Tab-separated table of C-alpha atoms in Angstrom:
chain	number	residue	atom	x	y	z
A	1	MET	CA	-17.454	-48.531	0.574
A	2	ILE	CA	-17.724	-44.736	0.744
A	3	ASP	CA	-19.697	-43.094	-2.042
A	4	THR	CA	-17.378	-40.160	-2.735
A	5	GLN	CA	-19.691	-38.746	-5.423
A	6	ASN	CA	-22.369	-37.940	-2.834
A	7	ILE	CA	-20.035	-36.287	-0.338
A	8	LYS	CA	-20.661	-32.559	-0.283
A	9	GLN	CA	-17.585	-30.390	-0.352
A	10	GLU	CA	-17.468	-27.806	2.423
A	11	GLY	CA	-16.785	-24.222	1.389
A	12	PRO	CA	-16.265	-22.727	-2.062
A	13	VAL	CA	-14.205	-24.588	-4.671
A	14	PRO	CA	-10.662	-23.159	-4.926
A	15	ILE	CA	-9.651	-21.385	-8.115
A	16	GLU	CA	-6.576	-23.107	-9.559
A	17	LEU	CA	-4.658	-20.370	-11.341
A	18	SER	CA	-2.244	-22.860	-12.918
A	19	LYS	CA	-5.066	-23.645	-15.364
A	20	GLY	CA	-5.162	-20.033	-16.576
A	21	LEU	CA	-6.390	-16.562	-15.688
A	22	ASP	CA	-9.485	-16.365	-17.888
A	23	GLU	CA	-11.832	-17.089	-14.985
A	24	LEU	CA	-10.635	-13.983	-13.140
A	25	PHE	CA	-11.221	-11.726	-16.149
A	26	THR	CA	-14.618	-13.192	-17.058
A	27	GLU	CA	-17.399	-10.666	-16.436
A	28	SER	CA	-21.094	-11.296	-15.948
A	29	GLU	CA	-23.896	-8.924	-15.048
A	30	ASP	CA	-23.787	-9.802	-11.366
A	31	LYS	CA	-20.282	-11.168	-10.698
A	32	ILE	CA	-16.869	-9.654	-11.426
A	33	CYS	CA	-13.554	-10.379	-9.725
A	34	VAL	CA	-12.286	-7.119	-8.239
A	35	ALA	CA	-9.077	-8.275	-6.539
A	36	LEU	CA	-6.840	-11.044	-5.317
A	37	VAL	CA	-5.989	-10.605	-1.642
A	38	ARG	CA	-3.094	-12.406	-0.006
A	39	LYS	CA	-2.295	-12.194	3.696
A	40	GLU	CA	0.393	-13.838	5.768
A	41	LYS	CA	1.604	-13.436	9.312
A	42	LEU	CA	5.263	-12.691	9.966
A	43	VAL	CA	7.239	-13.175	13.167
A	44	PRO	CA	10.625	-11.807	14.295
A	45	VAL	CA	13.444	-14.263	13.740
A	46	THR	CA	13.951	-14.364	17.533
A	47	GLY	CA	10.286	-15.194	18.152
A	48	LYS	CA	6.935	-13.472	18.590
A	49	GLY	CA	7.026	-10.518	20.976
A	50	SER	CA	10.717	-9.791	20.344
A	51	VAL	CA	11.952	-6.247	19.790
A	52	ILE	CA	12.090	-5.100	16.163
A	53	PHE	CA	13.113	-1.784	14.611
A	54	PRO	CA	10.624	-0.281	12.122
A	55	PRO	CA	11.732	2.389	9.613
A	56	THR	CA	11.907	6.013	10.726
A	57	TYR	CA	10.675	8.999	8.717
A	58	LEU	CA	11.365	12.710	9.063
A	59	VAL	CA	8.486	14.390	10.877
A	60	SER	CA	6.966	17.663	9.686
A	61	GLU	CA	7.594	20.909	11.572
A	62	GLU	CA	4.030	20.746	12.907
A	63	GLN	CA	4.694	17.289	14.385
A	64	GLY	CA	8.088	17.873	15.978
A	65	GLU	CA	11.482	19.508	15.804
A	66	LYS	CA	13.137	20.057	12.437
A	67	GLY	CA	15.339	17.131	11.450
A	68	GLU	CA	13.691	14.781	13.947
A	69	SER	CA	12.660	11.311	12.785
A	70	ASP	CA	10.132	8.879	14.192
A	71	TYR	CA	8.324	5.603	13.607
A	72	VAL	CA	4.912	5.709	11.931
A	73	ILE	CA	2.588	4.602	14.735
A	74	ASP	CA	-1.151	5.274	14.637
A	75	THR	CA	-3.612	4.950	17.495
A	76	THR	CA	-6.804	2.953	16.922
A	77	PRO	CA	-9.554	1.721	19.304
A	78	GLU	CA	-7.977	-1.764	19.119
A	79	GLY	CA	-4.464	-0.558	19.930
A	80	ASP	CA	-1.527	1.164	18.254
A	81	VAL	CA	-0.490	0.091	14.728
A	82	VAL	CA	3.077	0.469	13.392
A	83	LEU	CA	4.126	0.627	9.738
A	84	ILE	CA	6.948	-1.864	9.229
A	85	ASP	CA	7.211	-1.754	5.431
A	86	SER	CA	5.485	0.762	3.161
A	87	VAL	CA	3.825	0.241	-0.224
A	88	GLU	CA	6.868	1.763	-1.920
A	89	SER	CA	9.371	-0.381	-0.008
A	90	GLN	CA	7.451	-3.567	-0.732
A	91	ALA	CA	7.370	-2.715	-4.445
A	92	ASN	CA	11.135	-2.122	-4.433
A	93	ARG	CA	11.751	-5.491	-2.767
A	94	MET	CA	9.617	-7.284	-5.360
A	95	GLU	CA	11.242	-5.493	-8.301
A	96	GLU	CA	14.697	-6.594	-7.150
A	97	LEU	CA	13.736	-10.175	-8.035
A	98	PHE	CA	13.696	-9.133	-11.715
A	99	LEU	CA	17.068	-7.360	-11.878
A	100	PRO	CA	19.833	-8.995	-13.980
A	101	GLU	CA	21.229	-10.708	-10.882
A	102	GLY	CA	17.752	-11.843	-9.755
A	103	PRO	CA	15.972	-15.149	-10.458
A	104	TYR	CA	13.411	-13.683	-12.883
A	105	ALA	CA	15.590	-11.409	-15.034
A	106	ASN	CA	14.582	-13.108	-18.293
A	107	LEU	CA	10.876	-12.444	-17.724
A	108	VAL	CA	10.985	-8.640	-18.116
A	109	PRO	CA	12.612	-5.995	-20.333
A	110	GLN	CA	16.081	-4.973	-19.175
A	111	ILE	CA	16.468	-1.290	-20.013
A	112	THR	CA	19.724	0.308	-18.894
A	113	ILE	CA	20.746	3.968	-18.862
A	114	ASN	CA	24.432	4.804	-18.977
A	115	ILE	CA	25.620	7.710	-16.807
A	116	GLU	CA	28.839	9.390	-17.915
A	117	LYS	CA	31.176	9.714	-14.940
A	118	LYS	CA	34.746	8.876	-14.012
A	119	ASP	CA	34.186	5.192	-13.303
A	120	GLY	CA	31.110	4.830	-15.506
A	121	LEU	CA	27.666	3.995	-14.190
A	122	ASN	CA	24.820	1.937	-15.612
A	123	ILE	CA	21.422	2.139	-13.915
A	124	ASN	CA	18.707	-0.382	-14.664
A	125	LEU	CA	15.297	1.249	-15.133
A	126	ILE	CA	13.838	-1.275	-12.669
A	127	LYS	CA	15.763	0.597	-9.949
A	128	ALA	CA	14.300	4.000	-10.858
A	129	PRO	CA	11.788	5.055	-8.150
A	130	HIS	CA	9.405	6.743	-10.609
A	131	ARG	CA	9.950	4.100	-13.288
A	132	ILE	CA	9.083	5.350	-16.785
A	133	ALA	CA	8.436	8.873	-15.411
A	134	ASP	CA	11.754	9.128	-13.547
A	135	ALA	CA	14.257	11.950	-14.105
A	136	LEU	CA	16.646	9.229	-15.244
A	137	VAL	CA	14.380	8.802	-18.287
A	138	ARG	CA	13.519	12.488	-18.806
A	139	PHE	CA	17.165	13.448	-19.286
A	140	SER	CA	18.226	10.487	-21.398
A	141	THR	CA	18.008	9.315	-24.993
A	142	LEU	CA	15.102	7.110	-23.866
A	143	ARG	CA	12.912	10.189	-23.344
A	144	GLU	CA	11.481	10.347	-26.862
A	145	LYS	CA	10.526	6.674	-26.933
A	146	ALA	CA	9.105	6.785	-23.400
A	147	GLY	CA	7.213	9.987	-24.210
A	148	GLU	CA	5.622	8.395	-27.277
A	149	ALA	CA	4.614	5.371	-25.180
A	150	LEU	CA	2.933	7.622	-22.594
A	151	GLN	CA	1.221	9.612	-25.345
A	152	LYS	CA	-0.265	6.363	-26.642
A	153	VAL	CA	-1.736	5.802	-23.178
A	154	GLU	CA	-3.262	9.277	-23.150
A	155	ASN	CA	-4.457	9.474	-26.743
A	156	GLU	CA	-5.183	5.872	-27.748
A	157	ASN	CA	-5.714	4.032	-24.444
A	158	ASP	CA	-2.787	1.828	-25.492
A	159	TYR	CA	-0.438	0.627	-22.731
A	160	LEU	CA	1.505	-1.870	-24.832
A	161	GLU	CA	4.543	0.318	-25.534
A	162	VAL	CA	4.860	1.202	-21.841
A	163	ALA	CA	4.962	-2.547	-21.113
A	164	ARG	CA	7.833	-2.944	-23.599
A	165	ILE	CA	9.861	-0.348	-21.675
A	166	SER	CA	8.684	-0.636	-18.071
A	167	PRO	CA	6.044	-3.246	-17.213
A	168	PHE	CA	6.417	-2.348	-13.545
A	169	SER	CA	5.006	1.096	-14.379
A	170	LEU	CA	1.764	-0.771	-15.104
A	171	LEU	CA	2.007	-3.052	-12.072
A	172	PHE	CA	3.221	-0.586	-9.407
A	173	GLY	CA	2.066	2.664	-11.014
A	174	ALA	CA	3.681	5.755	-12.494
A	175	TRP	CA	2.828	9.434	-12.752
A	176	ASP	CA	4.339	11.580	-15.458
A	177	SER	CA	3.975	14.694	-13.307
A	178	ARG	CA	7.106	16.444	-14.592
A	179	GLY	CA	6.620	15.850	-18.271
A	180	VAL	CA	8.334	12.931	-19.990
A	181	SER	CA	5.416	13.455	-22.381
A	182	SER	CA	2.495	15.795	-21.665
A	183	GLY	CA	2.813	15.613	-17.897
A	184	ARG	CA	-0.757	14.399	-17.499
A	185	VAL	CA	-0.469	10.605	-17.692
A	186	LYS	CA	-1.112	8.837	-14.394
A	187	ILE	CA	-1.077	5.042	-14.206
A	188	PRO	CA	-2.590	3.720	-10.956
A	189	ARG	CA	-1.026	0.878	-9.002
A	190	ALA	CA	-2.393	-2.572	-9.717
A	191	LEU	CA	-0.427	-4.216	-6.879
A	192	THR	CA	-0.096	-2.848	-3.356
A	193	SER	CA	1.525	-4.504	-0.369
A	194	THR	CA	2.330	-3.392	3.174
A	195	VAL	CA	3.615	-4.871	6.415
A	196	ARG	CA	2.068	-3.609	9.674
A	197	GLY	CA	2.274	-4.638	13.303
A	198	TYR	CA	-0.817	-4.530	15.533
A	199	ASN	CA	-1.119	-3.770	19.247
A	200	VAL	CA	2.370	-2.305	19.414
A	201	PHE	CA	4.373	-0.817	22.270
A	202	ARG	CA	7.152	1.704	21.743
A	203	LEU	CA	10.497	1.215	23.525
A	204	ARG	CA	13.429	3.533	24.225
A	205	ARG	CA	17.125	2.874	24.631
A	206	GLY	CA	19.980	4.731	26.263
A	207	TYR	CA	23.120	5.658	24.382
A	208	ALA	CA	26.464	6.914	25.655
A	209	TYR	CA	30.013	6.888	24.352
A	210	THR	CA	33.299	6.848	26.222
A	211	PRO	CA	36.520	6.731	24.157
A	212	ALA	CA	39.130	4.166	25.111
A	213	LEU	CA	41.619	6.827	26.279
A	214	ARG	CA	39.021	8.266	28.658
A	215	LEU	CA	38.735	4.925	30.422
A	216	TYR	CA	42.360	5.188	31.525
A	217	MET	CA	43.087	8.933	31.515
A	218	GLY	CA	41.369	12.036	32.828
A	219	GLN	CA	39.736	14.414	30.357
A	220	ASP	CA	42.120	17.229	31.343
A	221	GLU	CA	45.113	14.961	30.779
A	222	ILE	CA	43.808	14.034	27.298
A	223	GLU	CA	43.225	17.655	26.314
A	224	GLU	CA	46.656	18.629	27.566
A	225	SER	CA	48.277	15.839	25.553
A	226	LEU	CA	46.384	17.054	22.476
A	227	GLU	CA	47.475	20.644	23.173
A	228	LYS	CA	43.993	21.926	24.037
A	229	ALA	CA	42.327	20.563	20.882
A	230	ASN	CA	38.785	21.863	20.479
A	231	ASN	CA	35.950	19.575	21.442
A	232	LYS	CA	34.491	19.502	17.909
A	233	GLY	CA	37.722	18.153	16.494
A	234	MET	CA	37.952	15.575	19.251
A	235	SER	CA	34.353	14.546	18.664
A	236	GLU	CA	34.841	14.117	14.933
A	237	GLU	CA	37.843	11.880	15.566
A	238	GLY	CA	35.992	9.765	18.137
A	239	MET	CA	38.057	10.997	21.086
A	240	ALA	CA	35.429	13.019	22.967
A	241	GLN	CA	33.053	11.604	25.533
A	242	ALA	CA	29.340	11.783	24.598
A	243	ALA	CA	26.818	12.221	27.364
A	244	GLY	CA	24.117	9.605	27.714
A	245	THR	CA	21.029	10.248	25.563
A	246	VAL	CA	17.684	8.532	25.112
A	247	LYS	CA	16.758	7.333	21.622
A	248	GLN	CA	14.142	5.169	19.951
A	249	GLY	CA	14.601	1.588	21.006
A	250	GLY	CA	12.353	-0.267	18.598
A	251	VAL	CA	8.919	-1.718	19.279
A	252	VAL	CA	7.319	-4.855	20.626
A	253	VAL	CA	4.334	-6.141	18.637
A	254	LYS	CA	1.952	-7.971	20.982
A	255	GLY	CA	-0.580	-8.708	18.248
A	256	ASP	CA	0.161	-9.956	14.731
A	257	ILE	CA	2.563	-8.700	12.100
A	258	ILE	CA	0.710	-8.983	8.808
A	259	ARG	CA	1.870	-8.626	5.238
A	260	GLU	CA	-1.227	-7.693	3.258
A	261	SER	CA	-1.143	-7.610	-0.554
A	262	VAL	CA	-3.857	-6.684	-3.056
A	263	LEU	CA	-3.735	-7.283	-6.813
A	264	SER	CA	-6.491	-5.086	-8.241
A	265	PHE	CA	-8.392	-6.429	-11.227
A	266	VAL	CA	-10.107	-3.063	-11.508
A	267	ALA	CA	-6.719	-1.568	-12.432
A	268	LEU	CA	-5.750	-4.558	-14.586
A	269	ARG	CA	-8.953	-4.267	-16.634
A	270	ASN	CA	-8.035	-0.666	-17.419
A	271	LEU	CA	-4.974	-1.910	-19.313
A	272	ARG	CA	-5.608	-2.088	-23.040
A	273	ALA	CA	-3.676	-2.331	-26.281
A	274	GLY	CA	-5.873	0.219	-27.997
A	275	ASN	CA	-8.689	-1.507	-29.887
A	276	ASN	CA	-6.768	-4.738	-30.408
A	277	ALA	CA	-8.669	-7.297	-28.319
A	278	GLU	CA	-6.106	-10.086	-28.772
A	279	LEU	CA	-3.141	-7.938	-27.745
A	280	THR	CA	-5.167	-6.523	-24.857
A	281	LYS	CA	-5.713	-10.061	-23.558
A	282	LYS	CA	-1.984	-10.850	-23.839
A	283	LEU	CA	-0.993	-7.582	-22.130
A	284	ARG	CA	-3.346	-8.157	-19.192
A	285	LYS	CA	-2.197	-11.748	-18.840
A	286	TYR	CA	1.455	-10.662	-18.743
A	287	ILE	CA	1.062	-7.899	-16.148
A	288	THR	CA	-1.221	-10.112	-14.036
A	289	SER	CA	1.280	-12.981	-14.113
A	290	LEU	CA	4.041	-10.594	-12.989
A	291	GLY	CA	1.835	-9.542	-10.080
A	292	LEU	CA	1.098	-13.134	-9.133
A	293	LEU	CA	4.787	-14.024	-9.201
A	294	CYS	CA	5.496	-11.054	-6.915
A	295	LEU	CA	2.758	-12.217	-4.524
A	296	VAL	CA	3.943	-15.794	-4.076
A	297	SER	CA	7.721	-15.232	-4.198
A	298	ARG	CA	9.590	-15.220	-0.915
A	299	LEU	CA	11.127	-11.823	-0.189
A	300	PRO	CA	14.392	-11.400	1.749
A	301	ALA	CA	13.815	-11.797	5.492
A	302	GLU	CA	15.975	-8.830	6.528
A	303	TYR	CA	13.877	-5.712	6.160
A	304	ARG	CA	16.539	-3.548	7.777
A	305	SER	CA	19.023	-3.701	10.643
A	306	GLY	CA	17.201	-5.021	13.705
A	307	CYS	CA	14.155	-6.168	11.726
A	308	ILE	CA	14.363	-9.725	10.405
A	309	LEU	CA	10.947	-11.273	9.784
A	310	VAL	CA	9.996	-14.778	8.637
A	311	PRO	CA	6.581	-16.255	7.743
A	312	GLU	CA	4.512	-17.934	10.405
A	313	PRO	CA	3.901	-21.442	8.980
A	314	GLY	CA	0.304	-22.095	7.935
A	315	SER	CA	-0.791	-18.478	8.337
A	316	GLU	CA	-1.231	-17.598	4.656
A	317	THR	CA	-4.636	-16.869	3.092
A	318	PHE	CA	-5.083	-16.214	-0.643
A	319	GLU	CA	-8.518	-15.280	-1.964
A	320	ALA	CA	-10.301	-13.906	-5.014
A	321	VAL	CA	-12.812	-11.248	-3.961
A	322	TYR	CA	-15.835	-10.465	-6.146
A	323	ASN	CA	-18.026	-7.386	-6.434
A	324	ASP	CA	-20.914	-9.096	-4.648
A	325	GLY	CA	-18.709	-9.683	-1.590
A	326	SER	CA	-18.160	-13.385	-2.244
A	327	LYS	CA	-14.698	-14.850	-1.755
A	328	PHE	CA	-13.053	-17.914	-3.219
A	329	PRO	CA	-9.748	-19.458	-2.151
A	330	VAL	CA	-6.967	-19.313	-4.728
A	331	LYS	CA	-4.356	-22.005	-5.337
A	332	LEU	CA	-0.999	-21.119	-6.915
A	333	THR	CA	2.445	-22.577	-6.271
A	334	LEU	CA	5.653	-20.682	-6.980
A	335	GLU	CA	6.485	-23.120	-9.781
A	336	ASP	CA	3.080	-22.568	-11.412
A	337	ALA	CA	3.438	-18.781	-11.070
A	338	ILE	CA	6.823	-18.905	-12.830
A	339	GLN	CA	5.356	-20.991	-15.653
A	340	LEU	CA	2.374	-18.630	-16.042
A	341	CYS	CA	4.772	-15.706	-16.342
A	342	LYS	CA	7.009	-17.528	-18.829
A	343	ASP	CA	4.018	-18.342	-21.031
A	344	ALA	CA	2.652	-14.795	-20.876
A	345	LYS	CA	6.093	-13.334	-21.598
A	346	PHE	CA	6.479	-15.545	-24.677
A	347	GLU	CA	3.032	-14.591	-26.005
A	348	LEU	CA	3.820	-10.878	-25.705
A	349	PHE	CA	7.553	-10.660	-26.454
A	350	GLY	CA	8.629	-13.949	-27.965
A	351	GLU	CA	11.775	-15.620	-26.664
A	352	GLN	CA	13.205	-12.540	-24.987
A	353	PRO	CA	11.855	-9.161	-23.847
A	354	PRO	CA	13.736	-6.044	-25.033
A	355	ARG	CA	17.370	-5.532	-23.926
A	356	GLU	CA	18.370	-1.926	-24.618
A	357	THR	CA	20.864	0.686	-23.394
A	358	TYR	CA	20.411	4.469	-23.493
A	359	SER	CA	22.537	7.449	-22.431
A	360	PHE	CA	21.922	10.070	-19.752
A	361	SER	CA	22.492	13.723	-20.731
A	362	TRP	CA	24.045	15.939	-18.061
A	363	GLY	CA	23.618	18.865	-20.429
A	364	ASP	CA	19.819	18.461	-20.632
A	365	ALA	CA	19.628	18.064	-16.860
A	366	LYS	CA	21.702	21.224	-16.282
A	367	LYS	CA	19.477	23.250	-18.618
A	368	ALA	CA	16.322	22.117	-16.836
A	369	VAL	CA	17.739	22.779	-13.370
A	370	GLY	CA	19.024	26.173	-14.499
A	371	LYS	CA	15.596	27.199	-15.780
A	372	LYS	CA	13.984	26.265	-12.452
A	373	GLU	CA	16.609	28.255	-10.530
A	374	GLY	CA	15.992	31.260	-12.777
A	375	LYS	CA	12.247	31.143	-12.181
A	376	ARG	CA	12.756	31.017	-8.421
A	377	ALA	CA	15.141	33.961	-8.504
A	378	GLN	CA	12.690	36.064	-10.539
A	379	GLY	CA	9.848	35.166	-8.190
A	380	GLY	CA	11.896	36.158	-5.141
A	381	GLU	CA	12.669	39.605	-6.554
A	382	GLY	CA	9.022	40.236	-7.415
A	383	GLU	CA	7.798	39.275	-3.967
A	384	GLY	CA	10.269	41.552	-2.164
């Protein structure tokens, strides 16, 4: 009979997060958890080495012609690296899981701002790129409440009211650079995630267009039938032939495509509810559980047209990294992450987080835009 008690376990003991998060926040003189790091390999839906299309970004005038766009590809000693999904795009994909139509809508506040227009428009704050510091907030009836919440951060080191309005401002960061409150509050990201491809090769593709009429009629005959219509008009109506051009044709990733995510406990420890230790613990637990749910949830496979990526089975690593360099594997299922978040939500908000609707003011927005235009006009006259 095997004596299982005397068998030595190889490697560090995994941290089971389903039992709670206290272990990650426990601090000693020589050992503090600084981050959870999750990595997984992705592959194109058509198989490794297939062509995919990364996002394009406008290049600066120093880098190319005005209006030109390009992939973000950097050269390293180990080969070229392409950005497939940015920190901002990853955050947006995760936040969508918590919208009213998403699976986790009941776990977060649902703050909506009504825009007065012909057909009416309601925008959920989760969709606002700058979150609590967005122009959507600055020119709405939410501004005063949001401003007071940001002032509490600045003056009292109290993030609780921000969490009641926009918990994702604490998870993905926010910068009140334009003055919802004082214009000085900057909340760093606690969760970052990117997708990059390694050892990448750029491809090109040819493009040409021939209208159906041109296949059966001469160009002169077409123009005569259209009574010498100008070429611009013909082009806009899809009746002019376009010469062949060369455009970006995607990339082939010969190495790995890796989604790399970091949940920073340095940033999470900065979150406080003023001097209230009990509320501070609940706040940290809630924001951390949101981050964990984002990390283990499956995101949509279609990143954009021509870029559908799925996980490579068995490729995932999930580790807690400490300040002494030690690493411990982390265990957390999706079901456990959901339960952690439900428990943390209940402790902080009760049965249901806030559900509130505010109104956008076109008048306030017009005044602010008008002031900026006036300043620019005055500056231009002075410089002349």
